[in-house]
Short mmCIF file of C-alpha atoms and ligand atoms in Angstrom, two decimals:
data_model
loop_
_atom_site.label_atom_id
_atom_site.label_comp_id
_atom_site.label_asym_id
_atom_site.label_seq_id
_atom_site.Cartn_x
_atom_site.Cartn_y
_atom_site.Cartn_z
CA MET A 1 107.80 98.72 90.94
CA HIS A 2 104.80 100.44 91.83
CA HIS A 3 102.73 103.55 91.65
CA PHE A 4 102.34 104.14 95.50
CA ALA A 5 104.78 107.72 96.45
CA TYR A 6 103.98 110.78 98.02
CA ARG A 7 103.14 113.95 96.36
CA GLY A 8 102.74 117.15 98.10
CA GLY A 9 103.27 115.47 101.48
CA VAL A 10 100.44 112.93 101.06
CA LEU A 11 100.58 109.45 100.19
CA HIS A 12 99.16 108.67 96.45
CA ALA A 13 98.09 105.97 94.52
CA GLU A 14 98.85 107.17 90.79
CA ASP A 15 97.47 110.68 91.06
CA ALA A 16 94.86 109.72 93.76
CA SER A 17 95.23 110.99 97.05
CA LEU A 18 94.76 108.16 99.96
CA GLU A 19 93.68 110.82 102.32
CA ALA A 20 91.03 112.10 99.88
CA ILE A 21 89.81 108.71 99.45
CA ALA A 22 89.63 107.87 102.99
CA LYS A 23 87.54 111.08 103.54
CA ALA A 24 84.83 109.22 100.91
CA VAL A 25 85.04 106.05 102.14
CA GLY A 26 85.97 105.88 105.85
CA SER A 27 88.84 103.61 106.73
CA PRO A 28 90.17 101.08 106.80
CA PHE A 29 90.37 100.22 103.13
CA TYR A 30 92.23 98.46 100.51
CA CYS A 31 93.72 100.51 97.72
CA TYR A 32 94.78 99.17 94.20
CA SER A 33 96.65 100.81 91.65
CA GLU A 34 95.34 99.73 88.13
CA ALA A 35 98.70 100.81 86.41
CA THR A 36 100.60 98.31 88.89
CA LEU A 37 98.45 95.82 88.06
CA ARG A 38 98.89 96.15 84.21
CA ARG A 39 102.61 96.98 85.03
CA HIS A 40 103.04 93.54 86.56
CA VAL A 41 101.32 91.28 84.04
CA ARG A 42 103.09 93.31 80.94
CA VAL A 43 106.62 92.31 82.98
CA PHE A 44 105.98 88.84 83.69
CA LYS A 45 104.73 88.26 79.83
CA GLN A 46 107.48 90.05 78.38
CA ALA A 47 109.73 88.02 80.42
CA PHE A 48 108.78 84.75 78.27
CA ALA A 49 108.51 86.80 74.92
CA GLY A 50 108.91 84.36 72.60
CA LEU A 51 107.92 81.23 74.32
CA ASP A 52 104.34 79.77 73.75
CA ALA A 53 103.10 80.38 77.40
CA LEU A 54 99.86 81.34 79.04
CA VAL A 55 100.19 83.17 82.25
CA ALA A 56 96.78 82.05 84.28
CA PHE A 57 96.80 84.72 87.35
CA SER A 58 95.95 82.80 90.53
CA VAL A 59 92.69 84.05 91.64
CA LYS A 60 92.93 83.31 95.25
CA ALA A 61 95.79 85.85 95.46
CA ASN A 62 93.20 88.43 94.68
CA PRO A 63 89.81 87.32 93.03
CA ASN A 64 88.01 91.05 93.01
CA LEU A 65 85.97 90.87 89.94
CA ALA A 66 87.63 94.20 88.49
CA VAL A 67 91.07 92.92 89.28
CA ILE A 68 90.71 89.75 87.21
CA ARG A 69 89.14 91.98 84.38
CA ILE A 70 92.26 94.22 84.25
CA LEU A 71 94.32 91.31 84.09
CA ALA A 72 92.01 89.41 81.64
CA SER A 73 91.93 92.58 79.39
CA GLU A 74 96.00 92.32 79.50
CA GLY A 75 95.89 88.54 77.85
CA ALA A 76 96.11 86.52 81.05
CA GLY A 77 93.99 83.61 81.87
CA ALA A 78 92.86 82.25 85.32
CA ASP A 79 94.42 79.37 87.79
CA VAL A 80 91.28 78.58 90.16
CA VAL A 81 90.91 76.32 93.29
CA SER A 82 87.14 76.35 93.29
CA GLY A 83 84.18 76.67 91.98
CA GLY A 84 83.35 80.05 93.21
CA GLU A 85 86.64 81.40 91.63
CA LEU A 86 86.04 79.54 88.40
CA LYS A 87 82.72 81.59 88.35
CA ARG A 88 84.92 84.78 89.11
CA ALA A 89 86.90 84.00 86.66
CA ARG A 90 84.17 83.71 83.86
CA ALA A 91 82.05 86.95 85.40
CA ALA A 92 85.06 89.00 84.45
CA GLY A 93 86.03 87.87 81.15
CA VAL A 94 88.23 85.10 80.82
CA GLY A 95 88.19 82.92 78.53
CA PRO A 96 87.59 78.71 79.29
CA ASP A 97 90.58 77.80 77.11
CA MET A 98 92.08 80.29 79.49
CA ILE A 99 91.42 78.62 82.92
CA VAL A 100 93.71 76.19 85.02
CA PHE A 101 91.75 73.99 87.70
CA SER A 102 94.33 73.35 90.68
CA GLY A 103 93.54 72.12 94.34
CA VAL A 104 93.31 68.78 96.25
CA GLY A 105 89.93 68.78 96.74
CA LYS A 106 87.99 69.38 93.55
CA THR A 107 83.90 68.07 94.22
CA ARG A 108 82.45 66.30 91.41
CA GLU A 109 79.91 69.25 91.39
CA GLU A 110 83.19 71.44 90.59
CA MET A 111 84.05 68.95 87.99
CA ALA A 112 80.92 68.97 86.65
CA LEU A 113 80.61 72.50 86.14
CA ALA A 114 84.34 73.23 85.17
CA LEU A 115 83.67 70.44 81.92
CA ALA A 116 80.55 72.44 81.13
CA GLU A 117 82.57 75.89 81.14
CA GLY A 118 85.01 73.79 79.06
CA ILE A 119 88.37 74.79 80.82
CA TYR A 120 91.48 74.32 79.55
CA GLN A 121 93.23 71.66 82.23
CA PHE A 122 92.58 70.00 85.54
CA ASN A 123 95.68 69.82 87.53
CA VAL A 124 94.77 66.40 89.23
CA GLU A 125 96.32 65.87 92.79
CA SER A 126 95.76 62.60 93.38
CA ALA A 127 94.61 58.85 91.90
CA PRO A 128 91.13 59.24 93.74
CA GLU A 129 90.75 62.49 92.51
CA LEU A 130 92.00 60.93 89.00
CA GLU A 131 88.98 58.16 89.31
CA ALA A 132 86.28 60.81 90.13
CA LEU A 133 87.24 63.47 87.27
CA ASN A 134 86.89 60.35 85.04
CA GLU A 135 83.58 59.38 86.05
CA VAL A 136 82.19 62.80 85.91
CA ALA A 137 83.75 63.41 82.30
CA VAL A 138 82.34 60.03 81.29
CA SER A 139 78.47 60.63 82.69
CA LYS A 140 78.65 64.38 80.48
CA GLY A 141 79.89 62.70 77.36
CA ALA A 142 82.99 64.66 78.25
CA ARG A 143 86.88 64.23 78.43
CA ALA A 144 88.95 66.10 80.29
CA ALA A 145 91.99 67.83 79.78
CA ILE A 146 94.69 66.99 82.51
CA ALA A 147 98.07 67.14 84.25
CA PHE A 148 99.29 65.36 87.44
CA ARG A 149 100.35 68.12 89.65
CA ILE A 150 104.00 66.55 90.57
CA ASN A 151 105.49 66.32 94.17
CA PRO A 152 108.87 66.90 93.43
CA ASP A 153 109.89 66.84 97.32
CA VAL A 154 111.46 70.26 97.02
CA ARG A 155 111.36 72.58 100.73
CA ALA A 156 110.71 76.24 99.20
CA GLY A 157 108.75 79.00 100.12
CA GLY A 158 108.88 82.07 102.76
CA HIS A 159 107.39 79.94 105.38
CA ASP A 160 106.17 76.77 106.41
CA LYS A 161 102.54 77.35 105.84
CA ILE A 162 103.25 78.04 102.24
CA SER A 163 105.55 75.38 101.15
CA THR A 164 103.69 72.97 99.05
CA GLY A 165 106.38 70.65 97.40
CA LYS A 166 107.58 68.36 100.09
CA ALA A 167 107.02 64.99 100.32
CA ALA A 168 105.39 65.77 103.69
CA ASP A 169 102.86 68.13 102.05
CA LYS A 170 99.21 67.28 101.23
CA PHE A 171 99.61 68.92 97.47
CA GLY A 172 100.62 66.71 94.27
CA VAL A 173 101.16 63.30 93.72
CA ALA A 174 104.58 61.54 95.09
CA TRP A 175 107.22 61.97 92.63
CA GLY A 176 107.94 58.07 92.57
CA ARG A 177 104.09 57.12 91.86
CA ALA A 178 103.67 59.80 88.67
CA ARG A 179 104.68 57.34 85.91
CA GLU A 180 101.56 54.74 87.10
CA LEU A 181 99.46 57.43 87.46
CA TYR A 182 100.00 58.64 83.74
CA ALA A 183 99.75 54.97 82.73
CA ARG A 184 96.38 54.56 84.58
CA ALA A 185 95.38 57.94 83.47
CA ALA A 186 96.16 56.95 79.91
CA ALA A 187 93.23 54.16 79.72
CA LEU A 188 90.71 56.16 81.14
CA PRO A 189 88.00 57.14 78.52
CA GLY A 190 86.80 60.43 80.03
CA ILE A 191 90.51 61.62 80.62
CA ASP A 192 92.91 63.06 78.30
CA VAL A 193 96.77 63.44 79.43
CA ARG A 194 98.44 66.71 78.17
CA GLY A 195 100.93 67.66 80.36
CA VAL A 196 102.93 68.04 83.86
CA ASP A 197 102.06 70.57 86.40
CA VAL A 198 104.41 71.94 89.40
CA HIS A 199 103.92 73.94 92.22
CA ILE A 200 106.31 74.18 94.86
CA GLY A 201 104.93 76.89 97.37
CA SER A 202 104.95 80.77 98.09
CA GLN A 203 107.34 83.53 98.26
CA ILE A 204 110.03 81.71 97.01
CA SER A 205 113.03 84.37 96.95
CA GLU A 206 115.52 82.64 95.54
CA LEU A 207 116.15 80.33 92.31
CA ALA A 208 117.21 77.07 93.38
CA PRO A 209 114.39 75.34 94.35
CA PHE A 210 112.69 76.68 91.52
CA GLU A 211 115.57 74.94 89.89
CA ALA A 212 115.57 71.27 91.24
CA ALA A 213 111.94 71.07 90.64
CA PHE A 214 111.98 71.91 87.48
CA THR A 215 114.68 69.69 86.35
CA ARG A 216 113.12 66.59 88.08
CA VAL A 217 110.25 67.79 86.29
CA ALA A 218 111.86 67.97 82.82
CA ASP A 219 113.62 64.41 83.76
CA LEU A 220 109.84 63.15 84.24
CA ILE A 221 108.56 64.73 80.75
CA ALA A 222 110.90 62.69 79.09
CA ALA A 223 110.41 59.44 81.11
CA LEU A 224 106.65 59.81 80.65
CA ARG A 225 107.43 60.43 76.47
CA ALA A 226 109.57 57.20 76.02
CA GLU A 227 106.66 55.46 77.61
CA GLY A 228 104.48 56.72 74.70
CA HIS A 229 102.48 59.65 76.33
CA ALA A 230 101.98 62.74 74.43
CA ILE A 231 102.99 65.53 76.99
CA GLU A 232 102.68 68.60 75.33
CA ARG A 233 102.13 71.28 78.14
CA LEU A 234 104.06 71.92 81.28
CA ASP A 235 102.35 74.35 83.89
CA LEU A 236 105.39 75.76 86.41
CA GLY A 237 102.78 77.13 89.03
CA GLY A 238 103.35 80.36 90.74
CA GLY A 239 105.53 81.07 93.91
CA LEU A 240 107.67 83.59 92.77
CA GLY A 241 108.37 85.80 96.10
CA ILE A 242 108.42 89.56 95.67
CA SER A 243 109.93 92.65 98.25
CA TYR A 244 107.89 93.27 100.98
CA GLY A 245 110.40 95.80 101.90
CA ASP A 246 112.31 94.54 105.07
CA GLY A 247 115.30 93.82 103.37
CA ALA A 248 114.64 90.49 101.63
CA GLU A 249 115.08 90.85 97.66
CA ALA A 250 113.24 88.15 95.18
CA PRO A 251 114.64 87.01 91.77
CA HIS A 252 113.53 89.64 88.94
CA PRO A 253 111.14 87.67 86.46
CA ASP A 254 113.38 87.95 84.14
CA GLU A 255 116.32 85.93 86.12
CA TYR A 256 113.33 83.57 86.53
CA ALA A 257 112.79 82.93 83.47
CA ALA A 258 116.18 82.94 82.08
CA LEU A 259 115.99 79.75 84.06
CA ILE A 260 112.98 78.46 82.76
CA ARG A 261 113.75 78.95 78.82
CA ARG A 262 117.20 76.90 80.01
CA ILE A 263 115.34 73.98 81.70
CA ALA A 264 112.03 74.42 79.71
CA ALA A 265 112.82 75.57 76.32
CA PRO A 266 114.21 72.78 74.92
CA LEU A 267 111.29 70.03 76.04
CA GLY A 268 109.16 71.58 73.00
CA VAL A 269 106.06 72.32 75.01
CA ARG A 270 103.56 74.89 75.83
CA LEU A 271 104.39 76.71 79.16
CA ILE A 272 101.82 77.58 82.15
CA PHE A 273 102.60 79.66 85.03
CA GLU A 274 100.01 80.68 87.71
CA PRO A 275 101.70 83.91 89.54
CA GLY A 276 99.48 85.26 91.76
CA ARG A 277 101.17 87.21 94.76
CA MET A 278 104.08 88.65 92.16
CA ILE A 279 101.18 90.08 90.43
CA ALA A 280 98.91 91.57 92.90
CA GLY A 281 101.18 91.87 95.60
CA ASN A 282 102.56 95.57 95.69
CA ALA A 283 99.38 96.68 93.35
CA GLY A 284 97.41 97.53 96.70
CA VAL A 285 98.01 99.10 100.09
CA LEU A 286 95.64 98.51 103.18
CA VAL A 287 94.74 101.78 104.65
CA THR A 288 93.88 102.68 108.60
CA ARG A 289 93.31 105.17 111.04
CA VAL A 290 95.12 105.03 114.32
CA LEU A 291 92.67 104.83 116.87
CA TYR A 292 95.09 105.00 119.85
CA ASP A 293 98.52 105.35 121.15
CA LYS A 294 98.04 103.03 124.19
CA PRO A 295 101.50 102.95 126.75
CA GLY A 296 102.05 99.43 127.89
CA GLU A 297 104.11 98.66 130.92
CA ASP A 298 107.12 97.99 128.68
CA ARG A 299 106.42 99.30 125.36
CA ARG A 300 103.90 101.24 123.29
CA PHE A 301 100.88 99.80 121.24
CA LEU A 302 99.67 101.93 118.53
CA ILE A 303 96.14 100.21 117.81
CA VAL A 304 94.97 100.93 114.56
CA ASP A 305 91.55 100.46 113.20
CA ALA A 306 92.34 97.39 110.77
CA GLY A 307 92.59 93.93 112.33
CA MET A 308 93.89 90.56 111.65
CA ASN A 309 90.71 89.83 110.04
CA ASP A 310 91.13 92.56 107.50
CA LEU A 311 94.77 91.62 106.51
CA ILE A 312 95.77 87.75 108.43
CA ARG A 313 99.17 87.72 106.75
CA PRO A 314 101.31 88.88 109.98
CA ALA A 315 99.19 86.46 112.03
CA LEU A 316 99.44 83.35 109.94
CA TYR A 317 102.70 84.00 108.52
CA ASP A 318 104.59 86.15 110.75
CA SER A 319 104.85 88.28 107.54
CA PHE A 320 106.48 91.63 107.26
CA HIS A 321 104.28 94.44 105.57
CA LYS A 322 106.25 98.33 105.56
CA PHE A 323 103.97 100.76 107.59
CA ILE A 324 103.78 104.17 106.82
CA PRO A 325 101.84 107.55 107.43
CA VAL A 326 99.87 108.63 104.75
CA VAL A 327 100.85 112.41 105.80
CA GLU A 328 104.43 112.52 104.88
CA PRO A 329 106.27 113.16 108.47
CA ASP A 330 109.27 115.26 108.24
CA PRO A 331 112.86 113.45 108.17
CA ALA A 332 113.09 115.21 111.68
CA ALA A 333 109.99 114.33 112.90
CA PRO A 334 110.15 112.34 116.32
CA GLU A 335 110.12 108.25 115.98
CA ALA A 336 109.17 105.81 118.33
CA VAL A 337 109.13 101.82 118.87
CA TYR A 338 105.50 100.74 118.29
CA ASP A 339 103.73 97.16 118.62
CA ILE A 340 100.94 98.32 115.82
CA VAL A 341 98.22 96.28 116.87
CA GLY A 342 94.55 96.08 115.53
CA PRO A 343 91.15 95.90 117.74
CA VAL A 344 90.69 91.79 117.07
CA CYS A 345 90.31 89.99 120.53
CA GLU A 346 93.23 88.00 119.94
CA SER A 347 96.62 88.14 121.13
CA SER A 348 97.61 87.63 117.56
CA ASP A 349 96.27 90.62 116.11
CA VAL A 350 99.42 92.01 115.46
CA PHE A 351 100.69 93.70 112.37
CA ALA A 352 104.48 94.48 113.62
CA LYS A 353 106.24 94.13 116.86
CA ALA A 354 108.83 96.50 118.26
CA ARG A 355 108.51 99.09 114.80
CA ARG A 356 109.92 102.08 114.35
CA THR A 357 108.41 104.83 113.04
CA PRO A 358 107.53 108.23 112.81
CA VAL A 359 105.51 109.46 116.04
CA MET A 360 101.70 108.89 115.06
CA ARG A 361 99.02 110.28 116.92
CA ALA A 362 95.29 109.44 116.72
CA GLY A 363 93.35 109.90 113.82
CA GLU A 364 96.28 109.71 111.74
CA LEU A 365 95.94 107.49 108.54
CA GLY A 366 98.59 104.98 108.03
CA ALA A 367 99.51 102.46 105.18
CA PHE A 368 100.51 99.06 105.25
CA MET A 369 102.50 98.26 102.10
CA THR A 370 102.14 95.27 99.79
CA ALA A 371 98.79 94.31 100.53
CA GLY A 372 97.45 93.42 97.49
CA ALA A 373 97.90 89.82 97.34
CA TYR A 374 96.47 87.34 100.11
CA GLY A 375 94.83 90.85 101.51
CA ALA A 376 91.32 91.30 101.07
CA SER A 377 91.13 87.22 99.52
CA GLN A 378 92.07 86.45 103.45
CA ALA A 379 89.70 88.78 105.12
CA SER A 380 86.75 87.89 107.15
CA GLN A 381 84.15 89.08 109.25
CA TYR A 382 85.64 88.06 112.74
CA ASN A 383 84.43 89.81 115.53
CA SER A 384 81.25 90.90 113.40
CA ARG A 385 83.70 93.34 111.83
CA PRO A 386 82.44 94.31 108.16
CA LEU A 387 84.89 93.01 105.49
CA ILE A 388 86.34 96.49 104.11
CA PRO A 389 85.70 98.29 101.22
CA GLU A 390 87.97 98.09 97.95
CA VAL A 391 89.14 100.96 96.14
CA LEU A 392 90.75 100.75 92.63
CA VAL A 393 92.50 103.82 91.14
CA ASN A 394 93.38 104.75 87.47
CA GLY A 395 95.15 107.69 87.47
CA ALA A 396 93.32 110.61 89.42
CA ARG A 397 90.12 108.74 88.89
CA TRP A 398 89.09 106.27 91.66
CA ALA A 399 86.19 103.51 92.33
CA ILE A 400 84.91 101.14 95.15
CA ILE A 401 85.15 97.51 93.58
CA ARG A 402 83.89 95.96 96.66
CA ARG A 403 81.86 98.35 99.16
CA ARG A 404 81.43 97.66 103.16
CA PRO A 405 78.52 95.66 103.54
CA THR A 406 75.81 97.08 105.80
CA PHE A 407 74.73 95.21 109.14
CA GLU A 408 71.65 93.66 107.76
CA GLU A 409 73.85 92.52 104.57
CA MET A 410 76.52 90.90 107.29
CA VAL A 411 73.42 89.29 108.89
CA ALA A 412 71.32 88.48 106.14
CA GLY A 413 71.97 84.59 105.57
CA GLU A 414 71.19 83.79 109.65
CA GLU A 415 68.11 82.69 110.64
CA THR A 416 66.37 82.09 114.23
CA PRO A 417 64.45 78.96 114.40
CA ASP A 418 61.00 79.64 115.29
CA TRP A 419 61.31 77.95 118.66
CA LEU A 420 63.77 80.42 119.93
CA VAL A 421 61.37 83.30 119.48
CA VAL A 422 59.24 83.55 122.34
C1 PLP B 501 98.33 79.79 95.34
C2 PLP B 501 98.58 79.19 94.56
C3 PLP B 501 99.50 80.06 93.21
C4 PLP B 501 99.89 81.05 93.46
O1 PLP B 501 101.23 81.52 94.34
P1 PLP B 501 101.57 82.73 94.73
O2 PLP B 501 103.07 82.63 94.98
O3 PLP B 501 100.90 83.80 94.81
O4 PLP B 501 102.54 83.28 92.97
C5 PLP B 501 99.65 79.31 91.81
N1 PLP B 501 99.43 78.07 91.58
C6 PLP B 501 98.77 77.30 93.11
C7 PLP B 501 98.15 75.63 92.87
C8 PLP B 501 98.40 77.30 93.84
O5 PLP B 501 97.70 77.13 95.16
#
């Protein structure tokens, strides 16, 4: 459910016209609905009502400070994967006791920062990372609360590039090595073993892989407890899929929660969740303007002013994003079949192939739907295209929450060495 709909013939975010926003900020831009963001956290939290659970928003899905602040005000914490994300979460008001730190390549500097902030948990992904974290903690006179991220060797996720829980993936510690790692961790003075963590992938649209992974992890908890480890937390990661409007449906959070109640509730642990896409995905759209309707040899290209540098998901993961005109088309309007492409000089700069939509003309606005997660956060300035603005809507109000940088800002960090100046 989201808050983007036609009103009076124009696509609105809540009560704000996307046409009016485009007029004010220019195109392309991302637009988020505050009501949708809030709703999704509530629905997710509601699904786990009665259980002791921390919902830690996966910051990489949408790291805008205003977005994190909205989610924090709904009681969400943060799952971070870098020092930068940790600083963002803190700057947006997330308490340190609601932050978990994931990722295979944490640096010692990032570990020291997270220890100084007093975060809730490190999700440790390897034996050498454990040793490094112990050394950093001991040198600071601190103890790091940890869970090991277990790789359950389960295939899941909407695309190979977003599957993280197979033995061949770089993530987590091998299922078969977990017990020796827990034993080692228990002997380290800078480490405080608290839990088990698992995150098997993203855009997972069936419950079966979750069930397989969570069952393995529940068995592991029993084994670890039998060996004397006080396992009090279970982090089940993120990964719950959403509907992108291409016919593939995703489980409702209530169905996902029912599965977890069955498997995890009997363990008597505090649960941690790291949802990203499920919270932010359909809370955002990417608004773009048609530049040209270009006839090709055997196809028709609709060239828009957004490119793969603004929204890379179709190029990176073959993702589907629904594309609709901002001005509501007449039901009888003629349709055409387009390849919808951006201006970037790459053949992979394609948003949609052979997509049937109402005929669109140069100057008209369209919206790529469900672009609130892994959209702005994966954007780059490739082709020296400035990052596009992000706009937040609340009712009829809207505000720019990240503005378009100027050319001078884009090149501000660049220097020309003296020897090149003649
Ligand atoms: C990316 C990521 C998530 C969020 O995944 P979603 O599919 O967006 O829910 C959660 N945990 C970890 C460790 C991640 O890397």
